[in-house]
Tab-separated table of C-alpha atoms in Angstrom:
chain	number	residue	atom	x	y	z
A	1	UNK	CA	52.745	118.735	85.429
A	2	UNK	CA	55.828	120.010	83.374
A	3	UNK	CA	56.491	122.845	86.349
A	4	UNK	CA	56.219	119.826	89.129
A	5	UNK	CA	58.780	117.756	86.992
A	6	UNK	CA	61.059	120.761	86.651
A	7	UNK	CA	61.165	121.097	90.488
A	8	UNK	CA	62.139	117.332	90.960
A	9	UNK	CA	64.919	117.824	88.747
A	10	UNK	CA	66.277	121.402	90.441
A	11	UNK	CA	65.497	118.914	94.178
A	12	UNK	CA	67.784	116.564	92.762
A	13	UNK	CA	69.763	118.498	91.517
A	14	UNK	CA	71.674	119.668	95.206
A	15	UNK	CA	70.018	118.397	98.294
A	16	UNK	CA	71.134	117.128	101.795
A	17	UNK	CA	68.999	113.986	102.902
A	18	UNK	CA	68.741	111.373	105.974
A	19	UNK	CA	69.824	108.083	104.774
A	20	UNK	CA	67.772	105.410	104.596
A	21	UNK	CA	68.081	103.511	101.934
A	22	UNK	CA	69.145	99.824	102.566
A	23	UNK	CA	71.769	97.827	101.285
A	24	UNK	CA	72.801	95.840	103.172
A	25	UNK	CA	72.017	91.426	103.024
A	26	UNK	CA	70.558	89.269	105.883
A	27	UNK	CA	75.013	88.007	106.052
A	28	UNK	CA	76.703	90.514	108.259
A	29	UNK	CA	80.626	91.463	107.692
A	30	UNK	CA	82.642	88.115	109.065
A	31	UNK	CA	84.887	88.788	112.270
A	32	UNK	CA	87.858	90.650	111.280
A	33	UNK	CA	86.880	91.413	107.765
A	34	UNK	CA	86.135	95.114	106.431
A	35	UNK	CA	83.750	95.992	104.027
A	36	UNK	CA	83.892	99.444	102.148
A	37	UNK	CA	81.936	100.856	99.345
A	38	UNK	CA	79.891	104.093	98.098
A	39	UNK	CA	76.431	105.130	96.702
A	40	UNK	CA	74.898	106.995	94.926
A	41	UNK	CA	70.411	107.884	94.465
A	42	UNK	CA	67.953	110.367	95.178
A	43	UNK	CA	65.063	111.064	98.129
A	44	UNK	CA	62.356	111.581	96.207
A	45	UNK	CA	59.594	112.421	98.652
A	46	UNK	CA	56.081	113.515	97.646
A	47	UNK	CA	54.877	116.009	100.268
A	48	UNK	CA	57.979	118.426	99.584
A	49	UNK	CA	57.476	118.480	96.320
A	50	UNK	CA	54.002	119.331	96.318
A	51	UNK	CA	54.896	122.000	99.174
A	52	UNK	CA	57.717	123.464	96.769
A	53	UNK	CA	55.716	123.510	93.906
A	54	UNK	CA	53.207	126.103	95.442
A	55	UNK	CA	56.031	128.530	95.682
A	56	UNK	CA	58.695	130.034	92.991
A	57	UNK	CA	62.306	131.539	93.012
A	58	UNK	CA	60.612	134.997	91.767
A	59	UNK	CA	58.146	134.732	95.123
A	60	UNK	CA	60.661	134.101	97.367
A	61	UNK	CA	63.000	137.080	95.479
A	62	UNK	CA	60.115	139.305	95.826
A	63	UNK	CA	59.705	138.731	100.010
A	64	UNK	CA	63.580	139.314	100.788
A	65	UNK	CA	63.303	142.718	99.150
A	66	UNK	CA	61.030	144.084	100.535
A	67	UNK	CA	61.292	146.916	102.276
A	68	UNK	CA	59.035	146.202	105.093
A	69	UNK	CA	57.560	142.582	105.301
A	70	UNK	CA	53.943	141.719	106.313
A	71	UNK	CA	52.330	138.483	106.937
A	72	UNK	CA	50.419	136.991	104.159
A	73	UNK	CA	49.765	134.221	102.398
A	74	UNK	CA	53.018	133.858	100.495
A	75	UNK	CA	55.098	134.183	103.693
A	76	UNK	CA	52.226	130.991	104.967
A	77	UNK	CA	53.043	128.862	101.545
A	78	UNK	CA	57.098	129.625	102.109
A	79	UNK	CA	56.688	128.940	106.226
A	80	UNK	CA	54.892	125.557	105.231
A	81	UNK	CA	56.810	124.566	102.571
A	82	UNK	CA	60.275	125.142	104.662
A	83	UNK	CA	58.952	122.981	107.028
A	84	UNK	CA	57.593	119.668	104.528
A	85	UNK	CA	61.623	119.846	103.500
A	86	UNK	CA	62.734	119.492	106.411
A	87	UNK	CA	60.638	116.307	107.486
A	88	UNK	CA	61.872	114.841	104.017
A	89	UNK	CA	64.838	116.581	102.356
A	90	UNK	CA	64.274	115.997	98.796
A	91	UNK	CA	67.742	115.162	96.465
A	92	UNK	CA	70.440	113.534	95.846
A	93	UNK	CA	72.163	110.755	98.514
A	94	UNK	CA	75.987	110.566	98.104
A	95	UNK	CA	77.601	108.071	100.673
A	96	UNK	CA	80.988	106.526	101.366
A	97	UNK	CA	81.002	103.667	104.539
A	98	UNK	CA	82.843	101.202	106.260
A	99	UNK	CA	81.578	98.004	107.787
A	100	UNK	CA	83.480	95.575	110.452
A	101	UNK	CA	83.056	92.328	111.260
A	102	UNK	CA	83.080	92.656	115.032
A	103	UNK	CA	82.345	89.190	116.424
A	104	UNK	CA	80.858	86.146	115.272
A	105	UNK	CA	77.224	87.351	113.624
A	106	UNK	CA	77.825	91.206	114.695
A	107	UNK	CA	79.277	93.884	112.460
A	108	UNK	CA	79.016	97.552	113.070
A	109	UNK	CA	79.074	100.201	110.431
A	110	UNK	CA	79.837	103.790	110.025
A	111	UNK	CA	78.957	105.860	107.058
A	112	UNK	CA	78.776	109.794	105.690
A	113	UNK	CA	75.973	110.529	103.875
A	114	UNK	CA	76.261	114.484	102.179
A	115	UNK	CA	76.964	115.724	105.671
A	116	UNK	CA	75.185	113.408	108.177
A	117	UNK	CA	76.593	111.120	110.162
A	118	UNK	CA	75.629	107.460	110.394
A	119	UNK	CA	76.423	104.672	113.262
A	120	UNK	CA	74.801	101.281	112.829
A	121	UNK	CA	75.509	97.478	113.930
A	122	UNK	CA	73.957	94.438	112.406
A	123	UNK	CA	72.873	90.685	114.377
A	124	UNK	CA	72.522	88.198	111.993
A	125	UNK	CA	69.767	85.373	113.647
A	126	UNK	CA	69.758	82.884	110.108
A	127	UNK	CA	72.593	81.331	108.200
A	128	UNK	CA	76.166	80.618	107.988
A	129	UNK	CA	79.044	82.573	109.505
A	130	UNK	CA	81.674	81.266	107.422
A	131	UNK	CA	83.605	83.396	104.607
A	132	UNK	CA	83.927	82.959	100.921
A	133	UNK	CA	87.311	81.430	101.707
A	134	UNK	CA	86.454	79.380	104.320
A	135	UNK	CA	82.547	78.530	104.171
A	136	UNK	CA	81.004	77.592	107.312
A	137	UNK	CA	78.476	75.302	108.028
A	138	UNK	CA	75.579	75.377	106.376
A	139	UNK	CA	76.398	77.342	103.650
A	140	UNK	CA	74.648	75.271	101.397
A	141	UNK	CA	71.525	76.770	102.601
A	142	UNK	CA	72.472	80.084	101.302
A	143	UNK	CA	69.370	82.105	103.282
A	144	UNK	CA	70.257	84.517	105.443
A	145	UNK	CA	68.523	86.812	107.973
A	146	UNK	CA	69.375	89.816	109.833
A	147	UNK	CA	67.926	92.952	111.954
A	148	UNK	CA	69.845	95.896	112.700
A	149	UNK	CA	69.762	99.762	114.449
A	150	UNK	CA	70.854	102.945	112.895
A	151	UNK	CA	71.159	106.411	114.185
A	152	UNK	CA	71.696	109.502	112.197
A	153	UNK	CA	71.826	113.316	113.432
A	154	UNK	CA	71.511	116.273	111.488
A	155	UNK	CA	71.410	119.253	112.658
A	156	UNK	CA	72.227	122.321	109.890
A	157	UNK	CA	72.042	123.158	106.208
A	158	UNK	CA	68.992	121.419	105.854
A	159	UNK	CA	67.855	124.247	103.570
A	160	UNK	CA	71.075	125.343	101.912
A	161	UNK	CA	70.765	123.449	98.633
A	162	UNK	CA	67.355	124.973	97.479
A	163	UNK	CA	65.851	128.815	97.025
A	164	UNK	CA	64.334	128.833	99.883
A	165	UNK	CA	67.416	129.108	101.594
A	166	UNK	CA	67.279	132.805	100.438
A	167	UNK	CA	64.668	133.778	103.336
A	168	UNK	CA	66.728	132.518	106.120
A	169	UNK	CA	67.752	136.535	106.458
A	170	UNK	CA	63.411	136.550	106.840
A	171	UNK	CA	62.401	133.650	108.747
A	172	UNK	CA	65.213	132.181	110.205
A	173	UNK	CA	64.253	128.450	110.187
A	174	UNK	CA	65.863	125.995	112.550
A	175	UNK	CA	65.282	122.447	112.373
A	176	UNK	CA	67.457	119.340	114.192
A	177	UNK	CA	66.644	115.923	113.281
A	178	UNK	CA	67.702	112.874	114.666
A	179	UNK	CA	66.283	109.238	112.728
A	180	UNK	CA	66.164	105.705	114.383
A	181	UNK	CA	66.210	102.983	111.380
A	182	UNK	CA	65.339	99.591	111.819
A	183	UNK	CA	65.292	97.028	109.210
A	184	UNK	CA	64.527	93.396	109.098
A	185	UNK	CA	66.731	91.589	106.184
A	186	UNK	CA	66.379	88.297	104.329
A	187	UNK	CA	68.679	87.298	101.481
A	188	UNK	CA	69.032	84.589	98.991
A	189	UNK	CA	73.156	83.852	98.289
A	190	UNK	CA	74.439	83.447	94.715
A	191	UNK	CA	77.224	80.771	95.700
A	192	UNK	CA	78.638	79.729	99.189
A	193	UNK	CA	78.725	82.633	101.235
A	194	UNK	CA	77.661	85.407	98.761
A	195	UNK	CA	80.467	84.209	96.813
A	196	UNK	CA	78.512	85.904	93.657
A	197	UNK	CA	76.216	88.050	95.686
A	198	UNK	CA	72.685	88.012	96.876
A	199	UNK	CA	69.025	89.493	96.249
A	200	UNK	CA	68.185	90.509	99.639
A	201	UNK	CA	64.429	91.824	100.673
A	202	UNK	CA	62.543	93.395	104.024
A	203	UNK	CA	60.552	95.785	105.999
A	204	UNK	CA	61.984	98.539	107.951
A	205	UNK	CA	60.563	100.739	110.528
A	206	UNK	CA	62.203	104.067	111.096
A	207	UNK	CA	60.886	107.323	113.268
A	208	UNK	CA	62.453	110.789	113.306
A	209	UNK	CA	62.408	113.254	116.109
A	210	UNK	CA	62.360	117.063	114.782
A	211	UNK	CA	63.064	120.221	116.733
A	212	UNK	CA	62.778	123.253	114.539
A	213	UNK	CA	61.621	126.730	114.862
A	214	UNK	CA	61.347	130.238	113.435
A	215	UNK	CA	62.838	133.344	114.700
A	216	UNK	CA	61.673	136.199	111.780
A	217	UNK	CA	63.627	138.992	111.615
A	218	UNK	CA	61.302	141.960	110.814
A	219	UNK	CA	58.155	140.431	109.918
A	220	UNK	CA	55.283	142.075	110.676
A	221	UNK	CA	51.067	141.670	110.689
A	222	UNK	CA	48.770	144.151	110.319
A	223	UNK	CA	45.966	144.859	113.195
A	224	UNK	CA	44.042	147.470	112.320
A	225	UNK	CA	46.268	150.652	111.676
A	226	UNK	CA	49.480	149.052	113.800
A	227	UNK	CA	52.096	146.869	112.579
A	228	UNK	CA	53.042	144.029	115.357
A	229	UNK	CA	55.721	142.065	114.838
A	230	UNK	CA	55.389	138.342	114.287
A	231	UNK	CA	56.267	136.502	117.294
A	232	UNK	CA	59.317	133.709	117.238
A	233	UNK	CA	58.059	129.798	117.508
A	234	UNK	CA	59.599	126.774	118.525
A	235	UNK	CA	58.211	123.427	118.598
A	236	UNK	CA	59.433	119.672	118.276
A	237	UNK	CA	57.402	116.654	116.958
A	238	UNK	CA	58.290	112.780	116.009
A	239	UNK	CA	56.715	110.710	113.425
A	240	UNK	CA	57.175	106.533	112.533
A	241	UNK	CA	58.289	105.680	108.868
A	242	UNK	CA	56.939	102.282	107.607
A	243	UNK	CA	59.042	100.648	104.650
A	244	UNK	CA	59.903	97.483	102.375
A	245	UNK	CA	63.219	97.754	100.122
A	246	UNK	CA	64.460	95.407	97.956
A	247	UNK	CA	68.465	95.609	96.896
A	248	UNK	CA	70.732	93.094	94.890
A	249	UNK	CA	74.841	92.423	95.127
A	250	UNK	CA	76.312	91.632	91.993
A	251	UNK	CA	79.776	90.839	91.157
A	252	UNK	CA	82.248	88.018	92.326
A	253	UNK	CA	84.326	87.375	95.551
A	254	UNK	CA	85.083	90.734	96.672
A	255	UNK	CA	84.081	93.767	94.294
A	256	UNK	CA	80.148	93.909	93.651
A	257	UNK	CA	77.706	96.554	92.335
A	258	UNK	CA	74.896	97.310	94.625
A	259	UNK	CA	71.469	98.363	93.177
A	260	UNK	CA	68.500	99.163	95.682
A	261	UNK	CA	65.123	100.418	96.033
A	262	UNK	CA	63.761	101.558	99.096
A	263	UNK	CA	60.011	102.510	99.279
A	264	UNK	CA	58.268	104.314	103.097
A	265	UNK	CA	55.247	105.717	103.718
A	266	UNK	CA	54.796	108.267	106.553
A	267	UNK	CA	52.530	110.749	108.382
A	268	UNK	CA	54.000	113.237	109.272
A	269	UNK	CA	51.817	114.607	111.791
A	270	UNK	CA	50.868	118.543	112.390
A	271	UNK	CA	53.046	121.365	112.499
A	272	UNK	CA	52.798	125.263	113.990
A	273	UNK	CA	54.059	127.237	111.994
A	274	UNK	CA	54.576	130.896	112.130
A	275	UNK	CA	51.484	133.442	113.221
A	276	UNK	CA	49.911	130.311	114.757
A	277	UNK	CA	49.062	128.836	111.871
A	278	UNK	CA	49.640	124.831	111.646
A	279	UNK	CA	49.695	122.390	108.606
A	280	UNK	CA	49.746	118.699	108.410
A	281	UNK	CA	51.867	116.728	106.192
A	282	UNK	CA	51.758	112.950	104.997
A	283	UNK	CA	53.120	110.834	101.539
A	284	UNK	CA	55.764	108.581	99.820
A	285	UNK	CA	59.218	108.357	100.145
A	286	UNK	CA	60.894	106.963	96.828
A	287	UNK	CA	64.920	106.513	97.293
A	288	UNK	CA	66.968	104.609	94.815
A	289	UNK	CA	70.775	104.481	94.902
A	290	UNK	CA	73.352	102.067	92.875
A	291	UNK	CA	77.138	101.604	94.127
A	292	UNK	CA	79.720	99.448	94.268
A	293	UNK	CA	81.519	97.732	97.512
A	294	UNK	CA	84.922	95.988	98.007
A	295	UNK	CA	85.498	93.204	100.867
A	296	UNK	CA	88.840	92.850	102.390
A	297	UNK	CA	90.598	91.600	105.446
A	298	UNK	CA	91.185	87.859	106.210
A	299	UNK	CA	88.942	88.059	108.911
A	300	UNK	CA	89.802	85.745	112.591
């Protein structure tokens, strides 16, 4: 237990993760008003972990220098456990964005999360359009409801933040990922027009396309008395992500803090790995974040 708590804190520590966590409220960004802001949290996933525990530093020391390197179990645990990261980074989320009120009930949003890139746009279907300066009508409803679409690519340095990193000379892992979010967002407003904030709450569906593959350089298996070299493998898979979050703006008129919790389950599915062996992978997704956001902008 100690050792598996040790290797959350090392994960979280460095990491490069999609971004999924949810922030925003069921009131989109007002035609002609910006919205800016940054956060900070952690992906803490469940299958990586228990992948990354099953390997250590001093393994994956001892396979890079070797001399000559065979297939065996070790180079199995480090194939598999390369690949759970890479379905689920595990560590630290670091994001600065900018949102734009676009027109009446549609704001679009761009944001970059520890390397990835992030487009998004929101449609908000319940509540008032108005602004804290100017409420509009019905405002003194104060529920609000929105659905949106996000797309985020990422395509390298997946593994550069942990030790396995070290046997890319080995293994040479690939992996490309590209993740389609899609939340569904209620909020409550703490005066006319989020004047004070909002509590906001949902569900969000998101699914991930993966292409990935391993291209060892020198890694053999034994048959019989002859060493054969381990063949290169490519493959590509997708999987659905199934989530409810819960965040909270706090603060007045335009500077707020922004705490959230965002909570998925997914199965992975089954991957091939190298010498044709395959593994299946499935678990939690935990990812917390806090920041703050400024409004600005008249608006039109």
């Amino acid at each position: 237990m100690q050792k598996a708590w040790l290797l959350v804190l090392v994960c979280l520590a460095a990491g490069c993760t999609a971004p999924r966590s949810i922030i925003n409220s069921g009131k989109v960004t007002a035609p002609g008003q910006f919205k800016a802001g940054i956060n900070f949290g952690g992906n803490i996933a469940t299958e990586p972990i228990s992948q990354l525990k099953d390997i250590t530093e001093a393994a994956v020391d001892a396979i890079r220098t070797r001399d000559s390197v065979f297939y065996d179990a070790q180079i199995d645990v480090a194939s598999k456990s390369m690949m759970a990261y890479a379905l689920d980074p595990v560590g630290p989320t670091f994001d600065f964005y900018l949102r734009y009120g676009l027109v009446e009930r549609v704001d679009v949003g761009y944001k970059y999360a520890s390397g990835v890139h992030v487009f998004d746009a929101m449609y908000q279907f319940m509540g008032s359009t108005g602004t804290i300066d100017n409420p509009g009508v019905g405002s003194e409803n104060r529920w609000y409801g929105s659905f949106g679409l996000q797309y985020a690519g990422q395509s390298s340095g997946i593994l550069d933040a942990i030790f396995l990193d070290k046997l890319q000379p080995v293994l040479q892992f690939t992996a490309r990922r590209r993740d389609l979010t899609v939340p569904l967002i209620f909020s409550k407003s703490f005066g006319p027009e989020e004047e004070r904030g909002n509590v906001s709450f949902g569900v969000v569906y998101s699914h991930t396309f993966i292409n990935y593959g391993f291209d060892p350089s020198g890694v053999y298996e034994r048959i019989g008395r002859d060493a054969v070299k381990v063949p290169a493998f490519s493959g590509k898979n997708s999987f659905p992500s199934f989530g409810v979050f819960l965040n909270a703006k706090l603060g007045f008129k335009y500077v707020y803090v922004l705490p959230a919790l965002s909570i998925y389950y997914q199965n992975y599915g089954t991957y091939q790995v190298l010498n044709g062996k395959s593994h299946s992978y499935s678990g939690l997704t935990l990812i917390p974040s806090l920041g703050v956001q400024a409004s600005f902008g008249k608006g039109r």
